[in-house]
Amino acid sequence: DDNNCNGTVDENSAVDARTWYADSDGDGFGDPATSQVACNQPSGYVSQNLDCNDSDADANPGATEYCDGDDDNCNGVVDEDSAADALTWYDDSDGDGYGDPASSSLACSQPSDSVSDNTDCDDSAADSNPAGLEVCDGLDNNCDGLVDEESAANATQWYADADADGFGDAGAVLTRC
């Protein structure tokens, strides 16, 4: 209708005209910096203005965030810890390069004092890790689940003394802590 009797129907200055936002990437989300007022939706425009990168269809409020250096989900944060491909990092309190399997976090980038390995059996002792040297000390130094096994570096050789004369049989030896 020509409500104001000026000979034009539904002009853009109509009281009920809407603001439409350019959707250059076709993702259904508009660019807040590029708008047009019209009674009817112009081609290539949408009604909302939530797109943070209108040149990338993969960046919009409905997108999944990835560790890619971009704000994929338009929440103002780049590569947040909840990104779909964030890695699991394990605290390495003792700095031995092996992480505590009971203490982890997700992040796109490696946090300080964290590693990707989760095989430390004692993160309070740098000499107790899967590469550690097993010694007779009551601890599992090499994280194999055994304590002071016979292969320990300082294990002692014991000789059987069947006749109890105080001298062992060289042919009957045991290595033990």
JSON list of C-alpha atoms in Angstrom, two decimals:
[
{"chain": "A", "resi": 1, "resn": "ASP", "atom": "CA", "xyz": [0.00, 0.00, 0.00]},
{"chain": "A", "resi": 2, "resn": "ASP", "atom": "CA", "xyz": [0.98, 3.61, -0.57]},
{"chain": "A", "resi": 3, "resn": "ASN", "atom": "CA", "xyz": [0.36, 4.54, 3.08]},
{"chain": "A", "resi": 4, "resn": "ASN", "atom": "CA", "xyz": [1.78, 8.07, 2.82]},
{"chain": "A", "resi": 5, "resn": "CYS", "atom": "CA", "xyz": [0.19, 8.84, -0.57]},
{"chain": "A", "resi": 6, "resn": "ASN", "atom": "CA", "xyz": [3.49, 9.72, -2.28]},
{"chain": "A", "resi": 7, "resn": "GLY", "atom": "CA", "xyz": [3.02, 7.32, -5.20]},
{"chain": "A", "resi": 8, "resn": "THR", "atom": "CA", "xyz": [5.57, 4.75, -4.00]},
{"chain": "A", "resi": 9, "resn": "VAL", "atom": "CA", "xyz": [4.67, 1.46, -2.31]},
{"chain": "A", "resi": 10, "resn": "ASP", "atom": "CA", "xyz": [6.76, 0.10, 0.59]},
{"chain": "A", "resi": 11, "resn": "GLU", "atom": "CA", "xyz": [9.69, 2.48, 0.29]},
{"chain": "A", "resi": 12, "resn": "ASN", "atom": "CA", "xyz": [12.79, 1.87, 2.44]},
{"chain": "A", "resi": 13, "resn": "SER", "atom": "CA", "xyz": [11.93, 4.79, 4.70]},
{"chain": "A", "resi": 14, "resn": "ALA", "atom": "CA", "xyz": [8.71, 3.07, 5.84]},
{"chain": "A", "resi": 15, "resn": "VAL", "atom": "CA", "xyz": [8.25, 2.99, 9.61]},
{"chain": "A", "resi": 16, "resn": "ASP", "atom": "CA", "xyz": [8.20, -0.82, 9.64]},
{"chain": "A", "resi": 17, "resn": "ALA", "atom": "CA", "xyz": [11.18, -1.29, 7.27]},
{"chain": "A", "resi": 18, "resn": "ARG", "atom": "CA", "xyz": [13.80, -3.68, 8.68]},
{"chain": "A", "resi": 19, "resn": "THR", "atom": "CA", "xyz": [17.58, -3.55, 8.75]},
{"chain": "A", "resi": 20, "resn": "TRP", "atom": "CA", "xyz": [19.19, -6.35, 6.73]},
{"chain": "A", "resi": 21, "resn": "TYR", "atom": "CA", "xyz": [22.86, -7.40, 6.96]},
{"chain": "A", "resi": 22, "resn": "ALA", "atom": "CA", "xyz": [25.12, -8.57, 4.13]},
{"chain": "A", "resi": 23, "resn": "ASP", "atom": "CA", "xyz": [25.88, -12.30, 4.13]},
{"chain": "A", "resi": 24, "resn": "SER", "atom": "CA", "xyz": [28.78, -12.42, 1.66]},
{"chain": "A", "resi": 25, "resn": "ASP", "atom": "CA", "xyz": [29.94, -15.91, 2.63]},
{"chain": "A", "resi": 26, "resn": "GLY", "atom": "CA", "xyz": [26.44, -17.45, 2.55]},
{"chain": "A", "resi": 27, "resn": "ASP", "atom": "CA", "xyz": [26.59, -18.97, 6.03]},
{"chain": "A", "resi": 28, "resn": "GLY", "atom": "CA", "xyz": [23.28, -17.43, 7.14]},
{"chain": "A", "resi": 29, "resn": "PHE", "atom": "CA", "xyz": [24.93, -14.90, 9.46]},
{"chain": "A", "resi": 30, "resn": "GLY", "atom": "CA", "xyz": [25.19, -11.20, 8.57]},
{"chain": "A", "resi": 31, "resn": "ASP", "atom": "CA", "xyz": [28.03, -8.71, 8.71]},
{"chain": "A", "resi": 32, "resn": "PRO", "atom": "CA", "xyz": [27.22, -6.01, 11.31]},
{"chain": "A", "resi": 33, "resn": "ALA", "atom": "CA", "xyz": [29.28, -3.47, 9.32]},
{"chain": "A", "resi": 34, "resn": "THR", "atom": "CA", "xyz": [27.29, -3.82, 6.09]},
{"chain": "A", "resi": 35, "resn": "SER", "atom": "CA", "xyz": [23.56, -3.21, 6.31]},
{"chain": "A", "resi": 36, "resn": "GLN", "atom": "CA", "xyz": [20.62, -2.01, 4.29]},
{"chain": "A", "resi": 37, "resn": "VAL", "atom": "CA", "xyz": [17.14, -0.88, 5.37]},
{"chain": "A", "resi": 38, "resn": "ALA", "atom": "CA", "xyz": [14.30, -2.32, 3.31]},
{"chain": "A", "resi": 39, "resn": "CYS", "atom": "CA", "xyz": [10.74, -3.55, 3.67]},
{"chain": "A", "resi": 40, "resn": "ASN", "atom": "CA", "xyz": [11.63, -6.79, 1.88]},
{"chain": "A", "resi": 41, "resn": "GLN", "atom": "CA", "xyz": [14.75, -8.89, 2.30]},
{"chain": "A", "resi": 42, "resn": "PRO", "atom": "CA", "xyz": [17.35, -7.96, -0.33]},
{"chain": "A", "resi": 43, "resn": "SER", "atom": "CA", "xyz": [19.21, -10.77, -2.08]},
{"chain": "A", "resi": 44, "resn": "GLY", "atom": "CA", "xyz": [22.40, -11.70, -0.18]},
{"chain": "A", "resi": 45, "resn": "TYR", "atom": "CA", "xyz": [21.19, -10.16, 3.08]},
{"chain": "A", "resi": 46, "resn": "VAL", "atom": "CA", "xyz": [19.90, -11.70, 6.34]},
{"chain": "A", "resi": 47, "resn": "SER", "atom": "CA", "xyz": [18.05, -10.34, 9.36]},
{"chain": "A", "resi": 48, "resn": "GLN", "atom": "CA", "xyz": [20.70, -10.80, 12.04]},
{"chain": "A", "resi": 49, "resn": "ASN", "atom": "CA", "xyz": [24.21, -9.34, 12.39]},
{"chain": "A", "resi": 50, "resn": "LEU", "atom": "CA", "xyz": [26.26, -11.88, 14.37]},
{"chain": "A", "resi": 51, "resn": "ASP", "atom": "CA", "xyz": [28.93, -12.85, 11.80]},
{"chain": "A", "resi": 52, "resn": "CYS", "atom": "CA", "xyz": [32.47, -12.06, 12.97]},
{"chain": "A", "resi": 53, "resn": "ASN", "atom": "CA", "xyz": [34.10, -12.88, 9.62]},
{"chain": "A", "resi": 54, "resn": "ASP", "atom": "CA", "xyz": [31.79, -12.56, 6.63]},
{"chain": "A", "resi": 55, "resn": "SER", "atom": "CA", "xyz": [34.50, -13.73, 4.23]},
{"chain": "A", "resi": 56, "resn": "ASP", "atom": "CA", "xyz": [34.69, -17.20, 5.84]},
{"chain": "A", "resi": 57, "resn": "ALA", "atom": "CA", "xyz": [31.59, -19.41, 5.87]},
{"chain": "A", "resi": 58, "resn": "ASP", "atom": "CA", "xyz": [33.22, -21.60, 8.55]},
{"chain": "A", "resi": 59, "resn": "ALA", "atom": "CA", "xyz": [33.33, -18.67, 11.01]},
{"chain": "A", "resi": 60, "resn": "ASN", "atom": "CA", "xyz": [29.95, -17.87, 12.53]},
{"chain": "A", "resi": 61, "resn": "PRO", "atom": "CA", "xyz": [28.09, -18.16, 15.85]},
{"chain": "A", "resi": 62, "resn": "GLY", "atom": "CA", "xyz": [26.91, -21.68, 14.97]},
{"chain": "A", "resi": 63, "resn": "ALA", "atom": "CA", "xyz": [30.37, -22.99, 14.02]},
{"chain": "A", "resi": 64, "resn": "THR", "atom": "CA", "xyz": [32.56, -25.36, 15.98]},
{"chain": "A", "resi": 65, "resn": "GLU", "atom": "CA", "xyz": [35.73, -23.82, 17.40]},
{"chain": "A", "resi": 66, "resn": "TYR", "atom": "CA", "xyz": [39.01, -25.41, 16.23]},
{"chain": "A", "resi": 67, "resn": "CYS", "atom": "CA", "xyz": [42.66, -24.80, 17.09]},
{"chain": "A", "resi": 68, "resn": "ASP", "atom": "CA", "xyz": [43.38, -22.86, 13.91]},
{"chain": "A", "resi": 69, "resn": "GLY", "atom": "CA", "xyz": [44.17, -19.31, 14.97]},
{"chain": "A", "resi": 70, "resn": "ASP", "atom": "CA", "xyz": [40.66, -18.06, 14.11]},
{"chain": "A", "resi": 71, "resn": "ASP", "atom": "CA", "xyz": [37.60, -17.20, 16.18]},
{"chain": "A", "resi": 72, "resn": "ASP", "atom": "CA", "xyz": [35.48, -19.85, 14.44]},
{"chain": "A", "resi": 73, "resn": "ASN", "atom": "CA", "xyz": [32.42, -19.54, 16.71]},
{"chain": "A", "resi": 74, "resn": "CYS", "atom": "CA", "xyz": [32.45, -15.71, 16.91]},
{"chain": "A", "resi": 75, "resn": "ASN", "atom": "CA", "xyz": [32.53, -15.57, 20.70]},
{"chain": "A", "resi": 76, "resn": "GLY", "atom": "CA", "xyz": [35.47, -13.15, 20.81]},
{"chain": "A", "resi": 77, "resn": "VAL", "atom": "CA", "xyz": [38.01, -15.79, 21.87]},
{"chain": "A", "resi": 78, "resn": "VAL", "atom": "CA", "xyz": [40.48, -17.46, 19.50]},
{"chain": "A", "resi": 79, "resn": "ASP", "atom": "CA", "xyz": [41.31, -21.15, 20.04]},
{"chain": "A", "resi": 80, "resn": "GLU", "atom": "CA", "xyz": [39.72, -21.56, 23.46]},
{"chain": "A", "resi": 81, "resn": "ASP", "atom": "CA", "xyz": [40.46, -24.66, 25.53]},
{"chain": "A", "resi": 82, "resn": "SER", "atom": "CA", "xyz": [37.07, -26.15, 24.61]},
{"chain": "A", "resi": 83, "resn": "ALA", "atom": "CA", "xyz": [37.98, -26.29, 20.89]},
{"chain": "A", "resi": 84, "resn": "ALA", "atom": "CA", "xyz": [36.95, -29.54, 19.22]},
{"chain": "A", "resi": 85, "resn": "ASP", "atom": "CA", "xyz": [40.55, -30.51, 18.48]},
{"chain": "A", "resi": 86, "resn": "ALA", "atom": "CA", "xyz": [42.17, -29.19, 21.67]},
{"chain": "A", "resi": 87, "resn": "LEU", "atom": "CA", "xyz": [44.88, -31.51, 22.95]},
{"chain": "A", "resi": 88, "resn": "THR", "atom": "CA", "xyz": [45.15, -33.11, 26.38]},
{"chain": "A", "resi": 89, "resn": "TRP", "atom": "CA", "xyz": [48.17, -31.89, 28.35]},
{"chain": "A", "resi": 90, "resn": "TYR", "atom": "CA", "xyz": [49.47, -33.45, 31.58]},
{"chain": "A", "resi": 91, "resn": "ASP", "atom": "CA", "xyz": [51.08, -31.54, 34.45]},
{"chain": "A", "resi": 92, "resn": "ASP", "atom": "CA", "xyz": [54.82, -32.16, 34.74]},
{"chain": "A", "resi": 93, "resn": "SER", "atom": "CA", "xyz": [55.58, -30.74, 38.19]},
{"chain": "A", "resi": 94, "resn": "ASP", "atom": "CA", "xyz": [59.02, -32.31, 38.46]},
{"chain": "A", "resi": 95, "resn": "GLY", "atom": "CA", "xyz": [60.14, -31.26, 34.96]},
{"chain": "A", "resi": 96, "resn": "ASP", "atom": "CA", "xyz": [61.27, -34.71, 33.84]},
{"chain": "A", "resi": 97, "resn": "GLY", "atom": "CA", "xyz": [59.29, -34.65, 30.57]},
{"chain": "A", "resi": 98, "resn": "TYR", "atom": "CA", "xyz": [56.68, -37.15, 31.78]},
{"chain": "A", "resi": 99, "resn": "GLY", "atom": "CA", "xyz": [53.24, -36.01, 32.91]},
{"chain": "A", "resi": 100, "resn": "ASP", "atom": "CA", "xyz": [50.95, -36.93, 35.76]},
{"chain": "A", "resi": 101, "resn": "PRO", "atom": "CA", "xyz": [48.05, -39.02, 34.37]},
{"chain": "A", "resi": 102, "resn": "ALA", "atom": "CA", "xyz": [45.80, -37.76, 37.20]},
{"chain": "A", "resi": 103, "resn": "SER", "atom": "CA", "xyz": [46.29, -34.07, 36.39]},
{"chain": "A", "resi": 104, "resn": "SER", "atom": "CA", "xyz": [45.39, -32.94, 32.88]},
{"chain": "A", "resi": 105, "resn": "SER", "atom": "CA", "xyz": [43.89, -30.06, 30.96]},
{"chain": "A", "resi": 106, "resn": "LEU", "atom": "CA", "xyz": [42.73, -29.33, 27.41]},
{"chain": "A", "resi": 107, "resn": "ALA", "atom": "CA", "xyz": [44.33, -26.57, 25.36]},
{"chain": "A", "resi": 108, "resn": "CYS", "atom": "CA", "xyz": [45.21, -25.72, 21.78]},
{"chain": "A", "resi": 109, "resn": "SER", "atom": "CA", "xyz": [48.75, -24.75, 22.79]},
{"chain": "A", "resi": 110, "resn": "GLN", "atom": "CA", "xyz": [51.02, -26.45, 25.29]},
{"chain": "A", "resi": 111, "resn": "PRO", "atom": "CA", "xyz": [50.66, -24.83, 28.74]},
{"chain": "A", "resi": 112, "resn": "SER", "atom": "CA", "xyz": [53.84, -24.20, 30.71]},
{"chain": "A", "resi": 113, "resn": "ASP", "atom": "CA", "xyz": [54.89, -27.09, 32.97]},
{"chain": "A", "resi": 114, "resn": "SER", "atom": "CA", "xyz": [52.77, -29.52, 30.92]},
{"chain": "A", "resi": 115, "resn": "VAL", "atom": "CA", "xyz": [53.58, -32.31, 28.46]},
{"chain": "A", "resi": 116, "resn": "SER", "atom": "CA", "xyz": [51.63, -34.58, 26.14]},
{"chain": "A", "resi": 117, "resn": "ASP", "atom": "CA", "xyz": [53.01, -37.76, 27.81]},
{"chain": "A", "resi": 118, "resn": "ASN", "atom": "CA", "xyz": [51.02, -39.16, 30.74]},
{"chain": "A", "resi": 119, "resn": "THR", "atom": "CA", "xyz": [53.26, -41.98, 31.97]},
{"chain": "A", "resi": 120, "resn": "ASP", "atom": "CA", "xyz": [54.89, -40.48, 35.10]},
{"chain": "A", "resi": 121, "resn": "CYS", "atom": "CA", "xyz": [54.31, -42.64, 38.16]},
{"chain": "A", "resi": 122, "resn": "ASP", "atom": "CA", "xyz": [55.62, -40.03, 40.63]},
{"chain": "A", "resi": 123, "resn": "ASP", "atom": "CA", "xyz": [55.43, -36.44, 39.42]},
{"chain": "A", "resi": 124, "resn": "SER", "atom": "CA", "xyz": [57.09, -35.19, 42.58]},
{"chain": "A", "resi": 125, "resn": "ALA", "atom": "CA", "xyz": [60.42, -36.92, 41.82]},
{"chain": "A", "resi": 126, "resn": "ALA", "atom": "CA", "xyz": [62.27, -36.18, 38.58]},
{"chain": "A", "resi": 127, "resn": "ASP", "atom": "CA", "xyz": [64.24, -39.45, 38.80]},
{"chain": "A", "resi": 128, "resn": "SER", "atom": "CA", "xyz": [61.03, -41.53, 38.85]},
{"chain": "A", "resi": 129, "resn": "ASN", "atom": "CA", "xyz": [59.73, -41.84, 35.29]},
{"chain": "A", "resi": 130, "resn": "PRO", "atom": "CA", "xyz": [59.57, -44.46, 32.52]},
{"chain": "A", "resi": 131, "resn": "ALA", "atom": "CA", "xyz": [63.20, -43.68, 31.58]},
{"chain": "A", "resi": 132, "resn": "GLY", "atom": "CA", "xyz": [64.35, -43.73, 35.21]},
{"chain": "A", "resi": 133, "resn": "LEU", "atom": "CA", "xyz": [67.02, -46.08, 36.50]},
{"chain": "A", "resi": 134, "resn": "GLU", "atom": "CA", "xyz": [65.61, -48.62, 38.96]},
{"chain": "A", "resi": 135, "resn": "VAL", "atom": "CA", "xyz": [67.60, -48.66, 42.19]},
{"chain": "A", "resi": 136, "resn": "CYS", "atom": "CA", "xyz": [67.07, -50.37, 45.53]},
{"chain": "A", "resi": 137, "resn": "ASP", "atom": "CA", "xyz": [65.27, -47.63, 47.44]},
{"chain": "A", "resi": 138, "resn": "GLY", "atom": "CA", "xyz": [61.72, -48.84, 48.01]},
{"chain": "A", "resi": 139, "resn": "LEU", "atom": "CA", "xyz": [60.37, -46.83, 45.04]},
{"chain": "A", "resi": 140, "resn": "ASP", "atom": "CA", "xyz": [59.26, -47.67, 41.50]},
{"chain": "A", "resi": 141, "resn": "ASN", "atom": "CA", "xyz": [61.94, -45.56, 39.81]},
{"chain": "A", "resi": 142, "resn": "ASN", "atom": "CA", "xyz": [61.20, -46.72, 36.22]},
{"chain": "A", "resi": 143, "resn": "CYS", "atom": "CA", "xyz": [57.38, -46.69, 36.45]},
{"chain": "A", "resi": 144, "resn": "ASP", "atom": "CA", "xyz": [57.00, -50.34, 35.47]},
{"chain": "A", "resi": 145, "resn": "GLY", "atom": "CA", "xyz": [54.72, -51.15, 38.41]},
{"chain": "A", "resi": 146, "resn": "LEU", "atom": "CA", "xyz": [57.45, -53.05, 40.27]},
{"chain": "A", "resi": 147, "resn": "VAL", "atom": "CA", "xyz": [59.52, -51.85, 43.22]},
{"chain": "A", "resi": 148, "resn": "ASP", "atom": "CA", "xyz": [63.18, -52.80, 43.66]},
{"chain": "A", "resi": 149, "resn": "GLU", "atom": "CA", "xyz": [63.14, -55.59, 41.11]},
{"chain": "A", "resi": 150, "resn": "GLU", "atom": "CA", "xyz": [66.22, -57.79, 40.65]},
{"chain": "A", "resi": 151, "resn": "SER", "atom": "CA", "xyz": [67.35, -55.74, 37.65]},
{"chain": "A", "resi": 152, "resn": "ALA", "atom": "CA", "xyz": [67.89, -52.68, 39.90]},
{"chain": "A", "resi": 153, "resn": "ALA", "atom": "CA", "xyz": [71.23, -51.01, 39.21]},
{"chain": "A", "resi": 154, "resn": "ASN", "atom": "CA", "xyz": [72.48, -51.47, 42.75]},
{"chain": "A", "resi": 155, "resn": "ALA", "atom": "CA", "xyz": [70.91, -54.88, 43.45]},
{"chain": "A", "resi": 156, "resn": "THR", "atom": "CA", "xyz": [73.15, -57.28, 45.36]},
{"chain": "A", "resi": 157, "resn": "GLN", "atom": "CA", "xyz": [74.11, -60.80, 44.30]},
{"chain": "A", "resi": 158, "resn": "TRP", "atom": "CA", "xyz": [73.33, -63.38, 46.95]},
{"chain": "A", "resi": 159, "resn": "TYR", "atom": "CA", "xyz": [74.83, -66.86, 46.91]},
{"chain": "A", "resi": 160, "resn": "ALA", "atom": "CA", "xyz": [73.11, -69.92, 48.34]},
{"chain": "A", "resi": 161, "resn": "ASP", "atom": "CA", "xyz": [74.88, -71.31, 51.41]},
{"chain": "A", "resi": 162, "resn": "ALA", "atom": "CA", "xyz": [73.30, -74.77, 51.66]},
{"chain": "A", "resi": 163, "resn": "ASP", "atom": "CA", "xyz": [75.90, -76.06, 54.13]},
{"chain": "A", "resi": 164, "resn": "ALA", "atom": "CA", "xyz": [75.74, -72.93, 56.32]},
{"chain": "A", "resi": 165, "resn": "ASP", "atom": "CA", "xyz": [79.51, -72.50, 56.34]},
{"chain": "A", "resi": 166, "resn": "GLY", "atom": "CA", "xyz": [79.29, -68.78, 55.55]},
{"chain": "A", "resi": 167, "resn": "PHE", "atom": "CA", "xyz": [80.51, -69.21, 51.99]},
{"chain": "A", "resi": 168, "resn": "GLY", "atom": "CA", "xyz": [78.07, -69.16, 49.08]},
{"chain": "A", "resi": 169, "resn": "ASP", "atom": "CA", "xyz": [77.83, -71.48, 46.09]},
{"chain": "A", "resi": 170, "resn": "ALA", "atom": "CA", "xyz": [78.95, -69.61, 42.96]},
{"chain": "A", "resi": 171, "resn": "GLY", "atom": "CA", "xyz": [76.56, -71.74, 40.90]},
{"chain": "A", "resi": 172, "resn": "ALA", "atom": "CA", "xyz": [73.47, -70.74, 42.93]},
{"chain": "A", "resi": 173, "resn": "VAL", "atom": "CA", "xyz": [73.21, -66.96, 42.76]},
{"chain": "A", "resi": 174, "resn": "LEU", "atom": "CA", "xyz": [70.19, -64.65, 43.20]},
{"chain": "A", "resi": 175, "resn": "THR", "atom": "CA", "xyz": [70.16, -60.91, 42.54]},
{"chain": "A", "resi": 176, "resn": "ARG", "atom": "CA", "xyz": [67.93, -58.98, 44.94]},
{"chain": "A", "resi": 177, "resn": "CYS", "atom": "CA", "xyz": [67.69, -55.65, 46.69]}
]
